[in-house]
Amino acid sequence: MSSQIQKQIYLDNAATTQMAAPVEEAMRPYLRENFGNASTMYGYGETAKEAMETARAQIARSLEASPTEIYFTSGGSESDNWAIKGIAGAKKSEGRHIITTKIEHHAVLNSCAYLEKLGYQVTYLDVDAYGLVSPEAVADAIRPDTTLISVMFGNNEIGTIEPVMQIGKIAREHRVLFHTDAVQAYAQLPISVRQYPVDLLSASAHKFHGPKGVGFLYVREGTPLPSFIHGGGQEKGKRAGTENIAGIVGMGKAAELAFSDLRQRVQREIMLRNYLMEKITHEIPGARINGHRTKRLPGNVNVSFQDVDGASLLILLEEDGICASGGSACNTGESRVSYVIEAIGAPEEYAAGTIRLTLCGQTTRRDVDLAVESLKQNVARLKPVQGPGSGGASAGVR
């Protein structure tokens, strides 16, 4: 199979994306000649500050937000931590109860677990077989001491898009603040904070062809969010530390590029995603698509193969030049069965055979065809040997 592939086929864009060439070009001057600290008053600093505020405006426009509502961070995990721990601290006199789901990213789940050690109470809501949380379940979980609801926009493993609009409306009705982890959804879906009733939203640049190590937190005007990193007065005194100007400039440029052709790019990704799902389910026996078929992130395909070891399958795919993953890149080395796959109740004979294939605007139909051909051959190779005297032994990786 490897001889058919002239280059690597990268199908792990949910883990990270390749930085776009115009993003690198935009960043380069701020790595060398325009190296100033944005907090200084002379020319170098003013140039850096102007570039940073341009990027803030680019991000704000993408969300139909005000630039004053955008705070730069080191990425999605910091943004999630700041939103959850910050609101918990700011609202603790009103209550110590938080609502989230069992399939959130670990940045959310572990922030909630940390708060539980401090005496907070967290309700972790179940999801259905598609990974959807029920808005009614959210409403039923709200208590007089509930101060925050955190539900992701789109799941990083199975791609299911959550009912954020309905949950946000419920939160507003009960005067509870609402945070959404939009790390996978931002720049994949049109998100307007004028339309969506969210108070805080997290995103990360490297998920939309920007640089690693930079992200942002949208904070609706009037939301009581305290400082997260203490020190100097950067980010209106709420997030100390000299700003990563090159990274911020790159993120702004990546956002501008992503939203310039969002509709056409997403339509193409959805068509290619559906083509990939159809080929897998029609050509590979024992394949099961996880997540909602239509309420799904444009480039996400999460699939389980019956009686196949997913880790072994990923090794064989990599030998064929195909990059994929078993789920969240943040969970590598942990339990063989993803907690998200467990939460949706995947049958035991499928759960360990789960992989995630995620596309981007550069993915081609030929990439998909070659990937499916590799999957067909390697799934068959890993299937348990059938027949007299086989004892059910797996062919394994040879």
mmCIF file with all atom_site columns, C-alpha atoms in Angstrom, residues 152-299:
data_model
loop_
_atom_site.group_PDB
_atom_site.id
_atom_site.type_symbol
_atom_site.label_atom_id
_atom_site.label_alt_id
_atom_site.label_comp_id
_atom_site.label_asym_id
_atom_site.label_entity_id
_atom_site.label_seq_id
_atom_site.pdbx_PDB_ins_code
_atom_site.Cartn_x
_atom_site.Cartn_y
_atom_site.Cartn_z
_atom_site.occupancy
_atom_site.B_iso_or_equiv
_atom_site.pdbx_formal_charge
_atom_site.auth_seq_id
_atom_site.auth_comp_id
_atom_site.auth_asym_id
_atom_site.auth_atom_id
_atom_site.pdbx_PDB_model_num
ATOM 1   C CA . MET A 1 152 ? -18.432 22.541 24.491 1.00 0.00 ? 152 MET A CA 1
ATOM 2   C CA . PHE A 1 153 ? -19.541 23.771 21.087 1.00 0.00 ? 153 PHE A CA 1
ATOM 3   C CA . GLY A 1 154 ? -18.311 20.721 19.183 1.00 0.00 ? 154 GLY A CA 1
ATOM 4   C CA . ASN A 1 155 ? -16.737 17.594 20.604 1.00 0.00 ? 155 ASN A CA 1
ATOM 5   C CA . ASN A 1 156 ? -13.042 17.155 19.844 1.00 0.00 ? 156 ASN A CA 1
ATOM 6   C CA . GLU A 1 157 ? -13.278 13.372 19.481 1.00 0.00 ? 157 GLU A CA 1
ATOM 7   C CA . ILE A 1 158 ? -16.599 12.456 17.868 1.00 0.00 ? 158 ILE A CA 1
ATOM 8   C CA . GLY A 1 159 ? -17.396 15.827 16.302 1.00 0.00 ? 159 GLY A CA 1
ATOM 9   C CA . THR A 1 160 ? -20.939 16.185 17.638 1.00 0.00 ? 160 THR A CA 1
ATOM 10  C CA . ILE A 1 161 ? -22.168 19.791 17.717 1.00 0.00 ? 161 ILE A CA 1
ATOM 11  C CA . GLU A 1 162 ? -23.960 20.508 20.985 1.00 0.00 ? 162 GLU A CA 1
ATOM 12  C CA . PRO A 1 163 ? -27.215 22.520 21.278 1.00 0.00 ? 163 PRO A CA 1
ATOM 13  C CA . VAL A 1 164 ? -25.361 25.650 22.394 1.00 0.00 ? 164 VAL A CA 1
ATOM 14  C CA . MET A 1 165 ? -28.108 28.074 21.383 1.00 0.00 ? 165 MET A CA 1
ATOM 15  C CA . GLN A 1 166 ? -30.763 26.307 23.484 1.00 0.00 ? 166 GLN A CA 1
ATOM 16  C CA . ILE A 1 167 ? -28.438 25.848 26.459 1.00 0.00 ? 167 ILE A CA 1
ATOM 17  C CA . GLY A 1 168 ? -27.414 29.497 26.323 1.00 0.00 ? 168 GLY A CA 1
ATOM 18  C CA . LYS A 1 169 ? -31.036 30.600 26.369 1.00 0.00 ? 169 LYS A CA 1
ATOM 19  C CA . ILE A 1 170 ? -31.720 28.377 29.379 1.00 0.00 ? 170 ILE A CA 1
ATOM 20  C CA . ALA A 1 171 ? -28.692 29.849 31.153 1.00 0.00 ? 171 ALA A CA 1
ATOM 21  C CA . ARG A 1 172 ? -29.940 33.386 30.456 1.00 0.00 ? 172 ARG A CA 1
ATOM 22  C CA . GLU A 1 173 ? -33.421 32.575 31.734 1.00 0.00 ? 173 GLU A CA 1
ATOM 23  C CA . HIS A 1 174 ? -31.910 31.352 35.010 1.00 0.00 ? 174 HIS A CA 1
ATOM 24  C CA . ARG A 1 175 ? -29.292 34.123 35.188 1.00 0.00 ? 175 ARG A CA 1
ATOM 25  C CA . VAL A 1 176 ? -26.456 31.613 35.099 1.00 0.00 ? 176 VAL A CA 1
ATOM 26  C CA . LEU A 1 177 ? -23.253 32.374 33.208 1.00 0.00 ? 177 LEU A CA 1
ATOM 27  C CA . PHE A 1 178 ? -22.507 30.156 30.209 1.00 0.00 ? 178 PHE A CA 1
ATOM 28  C CA . HIS A 1 179 ? -19.068 29.145 28.882 1.00 0.00 ? 179 HIS A CA 1
ATOM 29  C CA . THR A 1 180 ? -18.437 27.150 25.728 1.00 0.00 ? 180 THR A CA 1
ATOM 30  C CA . ASP A 1 181 ? -15.180 25.494 24.717 1.00 0.00 ? 181 ASP A CA 1
ATOM 31  C CA . ALA A 1 182 ? -15.175 26.313 20.993 1.00 0.00 ? 182 ALA A CA 1
ATOM 32  C CA . VAL A 1 183 ? -11.611 25.145 20.325 1.00 0.00 ? 183 VAL A CA 1
ATOM 33  C CA . GLN A 1 184 ? -12.782 22.680 17.652 1.00 0.00 ? 184 GLN A CA 1
ATOM 34  C CA . ALA A 1 185 ? -15.699 24.750 16.359 1.00 0.00 ? 185 ALA A CA 1
ATOM 35  C CA . TYR A 1 186 ? -14.171 28.213 15.952 1.00 0.00 ? 186 TYR A CA 1
ATOM 36  C CA . ALA A 1 187 ? -13.242 28.833 12.293 1.00 0.00 ? 187 ALA A CA 1
ATOM 37  C CA . GLN A 1 188 ? -15.178 25.682 11.375 1.00 0.00 ? 188 GLN A CA 1
ATOM 38  C CA . LEU A 1 189 ? -18.648 27.081 12.034 1.00 0.00 ? 189 LEU A CA 1
ATOM 39  C CA . PRO A 1 190 ? -20.055 30.621 11.871 1.00 0.00 ? 190 PRO A CA 1
ATOM 40  C CA . ILE A 1 191 ? -20.323 31.776 15.485 1.00 0.00 ? 191 ILE A CA 1
ATOM 41  C CA . SER A 1 192 ? -21.770 35.193 16.266 1.00 0.00 ? 192 SER A CA 1
ATOM 42  C CA . VAL A 1 193 ? -21.899 36.229 19.915 1.00 0.00 ? 193 VAL A CA 1
ATOM 43  C CA . ARG A 1 194 ? -24.686 38.611 18.927 1.00 0.00 ? 194 ARG A CA 1
ATOM 44  C CA . GLN A 1 195 ? -26.797 35.550 18.148 1.00 0.00 ? 195 GLN A CA 1
ATOM 45  C CA . TYR A 1 196 ? -25.427 32.902 20.512 1.00 0.00 ? 196 TYR A CA 1
ATOM 46  C CA . PRO A 1 197 ? -26.117 33.659 24.187 1.00 0.00 ? 197 PRO A CA 1
ATOM 47  C CA . VAL A 1 198 ? -22.649 32.738 25.449 1.00 0.00 ? 198 VAL A CA 1
ATOM 48  C CA . ASP A 1 199 ? -20.777 34.714 28.084 1.00 0.00 ? 199 ASP A CA 1
ATOM 49  C CA . LEU A 1 200 ? -17.349 33.153 27.609 1.00 0.00 ? 200 LEU A CA 1
ATOM 50  C CA . LEU A 1 201 ? -15.828 31.298 24.646 1.00 0.00 ? 201 LEU A CA 1
ATOM 51  C CA . SER A 1 202 ? -12.432 29.589 24.289 1.00 0.00 ? 202 SER A CA 1
ATOM 52  C CA . ALA A 1 203 ? -10.380 29.085 21.119 1.00 0.00 ? 203 ALA A CA 1
ATOM 53  C CA . SER A 1 204 ? -6.838  28.098 20.091 1.00 0.00 ? 204 SER A CA 1
ATOM 54  C CA . ALA A 1 205 ? -4.883  29.299 17.043 1.00 0.00 ? 205 ALA A CA 1
ATOM 55  C CA . HIS A 1 206 ? -3.219  26.032 16.072 1.00 0.00 ? 206 HIS A CA 1
ATOM 56  C CA . LYS A 1 207 ? -6.619  24.454 15.334 1.00 0.00 ? 207 LYS A CA 1
ATOM 57  C CA . PHE A 1 208 ? -7.204  26.848 12.415 1.00 0.00 ? 208 PHE A CA 1
ATOM 58  C CA . HIS A 1 209 ? -3.788  26.994 10.699 1.00 0.00 ? 209 HIS A CA 1
ATOM 59  C CA . GLY A 1 210 ? -2.281  29.458 13.152 1.00 0.00 ? 210 GLY A CA 1
ATOM 60  C CA . PRO A 1 211 ? 0.721   29.048 15.471 1.00 0.00 ? 211 PRO A CA 1
ATOM 61  C CA . LYS A 1 212 ? 0.847   26.903 18.594 1.00 0.00 ? 212 LYS A CA 1
ATOM 62  C CA . GLY A 1 213 ? 0.988   28.476 22.030 1.00 0.00 ? 213 GLY A CA 1
ATOM 63  C CA . VAL A 1 214 ? -1.579  31.223 21.522 1.00 0.00 ? 214 VAL A CA 1
ATOM 64  C CA . GLY A 1 215 ? -5.356  31.413 21.871 1.00 0.00 ? 215 GLY A CA 1
ATOM 65  C CA . PHE A 1 216 ? -8.055  33.708 23.144 1.00 0.00 ? 216 PHE A CA 1
ATOM 66  C CA . LEU A 1 217 ? -10.942 33.940 25.563 1.00 0.00 ? 217 LEU A CA 1
ATOM 67  C CA . TYR A 1 218 ? -14.033 35.905 24.577 1.00 0.00 ? 218 TYR A CA 1
ATOM 68  C CA . VAL A 1 219 ? -15.612 37.515 27.656 1.00 0.00 ? 219 VAL A CA 1
ATOM 69  C CA . ARG A 1 220 ? -18.952 39.257 27.177 1.00 0.00 ? 220 ARG A CA 1
ATOM 70  C CA . GLU A 1 221 ? -18.933 42.840 28.441 1.00 0.00 ? 221 GLU A CA 1
ATOM 71  C CA . GLY A 1 222 ? -20.030 42.936 32.069 1.00 0.00 ? 222 GLY A CA 1
ATOM 72  C CA . THR A 1 223 ? -19.036 39.344 32.877 1.00 0.00 ? 223 THR A CA 1
ATOM 73  C CA . PRO A 1 224 ? -17.186 39.359 36.226 1.00 0.00 ? 224 PRO A CA 1
ATOM 74  C CA . LEU A 1 225 ? -13.899 37.637 35.375 1.00 0.00 ? 225 LEU A CA 1
ATOM 75  C CA . PRO A 1 226 ? -10.960 38.170 37.763 1.00 0.00 ? 226 PRO A CA 1
ATOM 76  C CA . SER A 1 227 ? -7.261  38.109 36.881 1.00 0.00 ? 227 SER A CA 1
ATOM 77  C CA . PHE A 1 228 ? -5.851  34.654 36.174 1.00 0.00 ? 228 PHE A CA 1
ATOM 78  C CA . ILE A 1 229 ? -2.121  35.405 35.929 1.00 0.00 ? 229 ILE A CA 1
ATOM 79  C CA . HIS A 1 230 ? -0.956  38.077 38.340 1.00 0.00 ? 230 HIS A CA 1
ATOM 80  C CA . GLY A 1 231 ? 1.902   40.460 37.615 1.00 0.00 ? 231 GLY A CA 1
ATOM 81  C CA . GLY A 1 232 ? 1.878   43.425 35.263 1.00 0.00 ? 232 GLY A CA 1
ATOM 82  C CA . GLY A 1 233 ? -1.038  45.229 33.695 1.00 0.00 ? 233 GLY A CA 1
ATOM 83  C CA . GLN A 1 234 ? -1.270  43.433 30.358 1.00 0.00 ? 234 GLN A CA 1
ATOM 84  C CA . GLU A 1 235 ? -4.701  42.543 28.927 1.00 0.00 ? 235 GLU A CA 1
ATOM 85  C CA . LYS A 1 236 ? -6.405  45.278 30.930 1.00 0.00 ? 236 LYS A CA 1
ATOM 86  C CA . GLY A 1 237 ? -4.751  44.000 34.088 1.00 0.00 ? 237 GLY A CA 1
ATOM 87  C CA . LYS A 1 238 ? -6.384  40.577 33.816 1.00 0.00 ? 238 LYS A CA 1
ATOM 88  C CA . ARG A 1 239 ? -3.630  38.440 32.276 1.00 0.00 ? 239 ARG A CA 1
ATOM 89  C CA . ALA A 1 240 ? -0.092  39.457 33.194 1.00 0.00 ? 240 ALA A CA 1
ATOM 90  C CA . GLY A 1 241 ? 2.994   38.679 31.147 1.00 0.00 ? 241 GLY A CA 1
ATOM 91  C CA . THR A 1 242 ? 4.704   40.125 28.096 1.00 0.00 ? 242 THR A CA 1
ATOM 92  C CA . GLU A 1 243 ? 2.516   39.352 25.111 1.00 0.00 ? 243 GLU A CA 1
ATOM 93  C CA . ASN A 1 244 ? 3.478   36.840 22.428 1.00 0.00 ? 244 ASN A CA 1
ATOM 94  C CA . ILE A 1 245 ? 3.214   39.419 19.658 1.00 0.00 ? 245 ILE A CA 1
ATOM 95  C CA . ALA A 1 246 ? 4.302   37.169 16.783 1.00 0.00 ? 246 ALA A CA 1
ATOM 96  C CA . GLY A 1 247 ? 1.865   34.461 17.883 1.00 0.00 ? 247 GLY A CA 1
ATOM 97  C CA . ILE A 1 248 ? -0.968  36.943 18.328 1.00 0.00 ? 248 ILE A CA 1
ATOM 98  C CA . VAL A 1 249 ? -0.325  38.449 14.887 1.00 0.00 ? 249 VAL A CA 1
ATOM 99  C CA . GLY A 1 250 ? -0.301  34.943 13.417 1.00 0.00 ? 250 GLY A CA 1
ATOM 100 C CA . MET A 1 251 ? -3.581  34.068 15.106 1.00 0.00 ? 251 MET A CA 1
ATOM 101 C CA . GLY A 1 252 ? -5.217  37.229 13.810 1.00 0.00 ? 252 GLY A CA 1
ATOM 102 C CA . LYS A 1 253 ? -4.065  36.490 10.273 1.00 0.00 ? 253 LYS A CA 1
ATOM 103 C CA . ALA A 1 254 ? -5.194  32.852 10.549 1.00 0.00 ? 254 ALA A CA 1
ATOM 104 C CA . ALA A 1 255 ? -8.648  34.005 11.681 1.00 0.00 ? 255 ALA A CA 1
ATOM 105 C CA . GLU A 1 256 ? -8.864  36.475 8.810  1.00 0.00 ? 256 GLU A CA 1
ATOM 106 C CA . LEU A 1 257 ? -7.974  33.735 6.315  1.00 0.00 ? 257 LEU A CA 1
ATOM 107 C CA . ALA A 1 258 ? -10.315 31.178 7.880  1.00 0.00 ? 258 ALA A CA 1
ATOM 108 C CA . PHE A 1 259 ? -13.355 33.439 7.769  1.00 0.00 ? 259 PHE A CA 1
ATOM 109 C CA . SER A 1 260 ? -12.649 34.879 4.320  1.00 0.00 ? 260 SER A CA 1
ATOM 110 C CA . ASP A 1 261 ? -13.856 31.662 2.649  1.00 0.00 ? 261 ASP A CA 1
ATOM 111 C CA . LEU A 1 262 ? -15.646 29.958 5.539  1.00 0.00 ? 262 LEU A CA 1
ATOM 112 C CA . ARG A 1 263 ? -18.873 29.041 3.740  1.00 0.00 ? 263 ARG A CA 1
ATOM 113 C CA . GLN A 1 264 ? -17.249 27.519 0.641  1.00 0.00 ? 264 GLN A CA 1
ATOM 114 C CA . ARG A 1 265 ? -14.550 25.720 2.617  1.00 0.00 ? 265 ARG A CA 1
ATOM 115 C CA . VAL A 1 266 ? -17.011 24.226 5.084  1.00 0.00 ? 266 VAL A CA 1
ATOM 116 C CA . GLN A 1 267 ? -19.351 23.051 2.327  1.00 0.00 ? 267 GLN A CA 1
ATOM 117 C CA . ARG A 1 268 ? -16.436 21.305 0.627  1.00 0.00 ? 268 ARG A CA 1
ATOM 118 C CA . GLU A 1 269 ? -15.262 19.712 3.895  1.00 0.00 ? 269 GLU A CA 1
ATOM 119 C CA . ILE A 1 270 ? -18.754 18.439 4.661  1.00 0.00 ? 270 ILE A CA 1
ATOM 120 C CA . MET A 1 271 ? -19.030 16.847 1.216  1.00 0.00 ? 271 MET A CA 1
ATOM 121 C CA . LEU A 1 272 ? -15.623 15.184 1.615  1.00 0.00 ? 272 LEU A CA 1
ATOM 122 C CA . ARG A 1 273 ? -16.432 14.112 5.190  1.00 0.00 ? 273 ARG A CA 1
ATOM 123 C CA . ASN A 1 274 ? -19.693 12.503 4.079  1.00 0.00 ? 274 ASN A CA 1
ATOM 124 C CA . TYR A 1 275 ? -17.905 10.805 1.189  1.00 0.00 ? 275 TYR A CA 1
ATOM 125 C CA . LEU A 1 276 ? -15.347 9.388  3.636  1.00 0.00 ? 276 LEU A CA 1
ATOM 126 C CA . MET A 1 277 ? -18.030 8.129  6.023  1.00 0.00 ? 277 MET A CA 1
ATOM 127 C CA . GLU A 1 278 ? -19.975 6.492  3.203  1.00 0.00 ? 278 GLU A CA 1
ATOM 128 C CA . LYS A 1 279 ? -16.899 4.769  1.790  1.00 0.00 ? 279 LYS A CA 1
ATOM 129 C CA . ILE A 1 280 ? -15.889 3.437  5.193  1.00 0.00 ? 280 ILE A CA 1
ATOM 130 C CA . THR A 1 281 ? -19.311 2.081  6.104  1.00 0.00 ? 281 THR A CA 1
ATOM 131 C CA . HIS A 1 282 ? -19.960 0.587  2.659  1.00 0.00 ? 282 HIS A CA 1
ATOM 132 C CA . GLU A 1 283 ? -16.522 -0.875 1.994  1.00 0.00 ? 283 GLU A CA 1
ATOM 133 C CA . ILE A 1 284 ? -15.311 -2.033 5.407  1.00 0.00 ? 284 ILE A CA 1
ATOM 134 C CA . PRO A 1 285 ? -17.384 -4.648 7.269  1.00 0.00 ? 285 PRO A CA 1
ATOM 135 C CA . GLY A 1 286 ? -17.870 -4.022 10.973 1.00 0.00 ? 286 GLY A CA 1
ATOM 136 C CA . ALA A 1 287 ? -17.381 -0.238 10.787 1.00 0.00 ? 287 ALA A CA 1
ATOM 137 C CA . ARG A 1 288 ? -19.436 2.008  13.066 1.00 0.00 ? 288 ARG A CA 1
ATOM 138 C CA . ILE A 1 289 ? -19.492 5.822  12.807 1.00 0.00 ? 289 ILE A CA 1
ATOM 139 C CA . ASN A 1 290 ? -19.516 7.565  16.187 1.00 0.00 ? 290 ASN A CA 1
ATOM 140 C CA . GLY A 1 291 ? -21.212 10.891 16.818 1.00 0.00 ? 291 GLY A CA 1
ATOM 141 C CA . HIS A 1 292 ? -24.159 12.545 15.131 1.00 0.00 ? 292 HIS A CA 1
ATOM 142 C CA . ARG A 1 293 ? -24.335 12.057 11.356 1.00 0.00 ? 293 ARG A CA 1
ATOM 143 C CA . THR A 1 294 ? -25.377 15.626 10.522 1.00 0.00 ? 294 THR A CA 1
ATOM 144 C CA . LYS A 1 295 ? -24.925 17.717 13.691 1.00 0.00 ? 295 LYS A CA 1
ATOM 145 C CA . ARG A 1 296 ? -21.211 17.241 13.263 1.00 0.00 ? 296 ARG A CA 1
ATOM 146 C CA . LEU A 1 297 ? -18.068 19.316 12.809 1.00 0.00 ? 297 LEU A CA 1
ATOM 147 C CA . PRO A 1 298 ? -17.322 19.629 9.080  1.00 0.00 ? 298 PRO A CA 1
ATOM 148 C CA . GLY A 1 299 ? -14.075 17.657 8.972  1.00 0.00 ? 299 GLY A CA 1
#
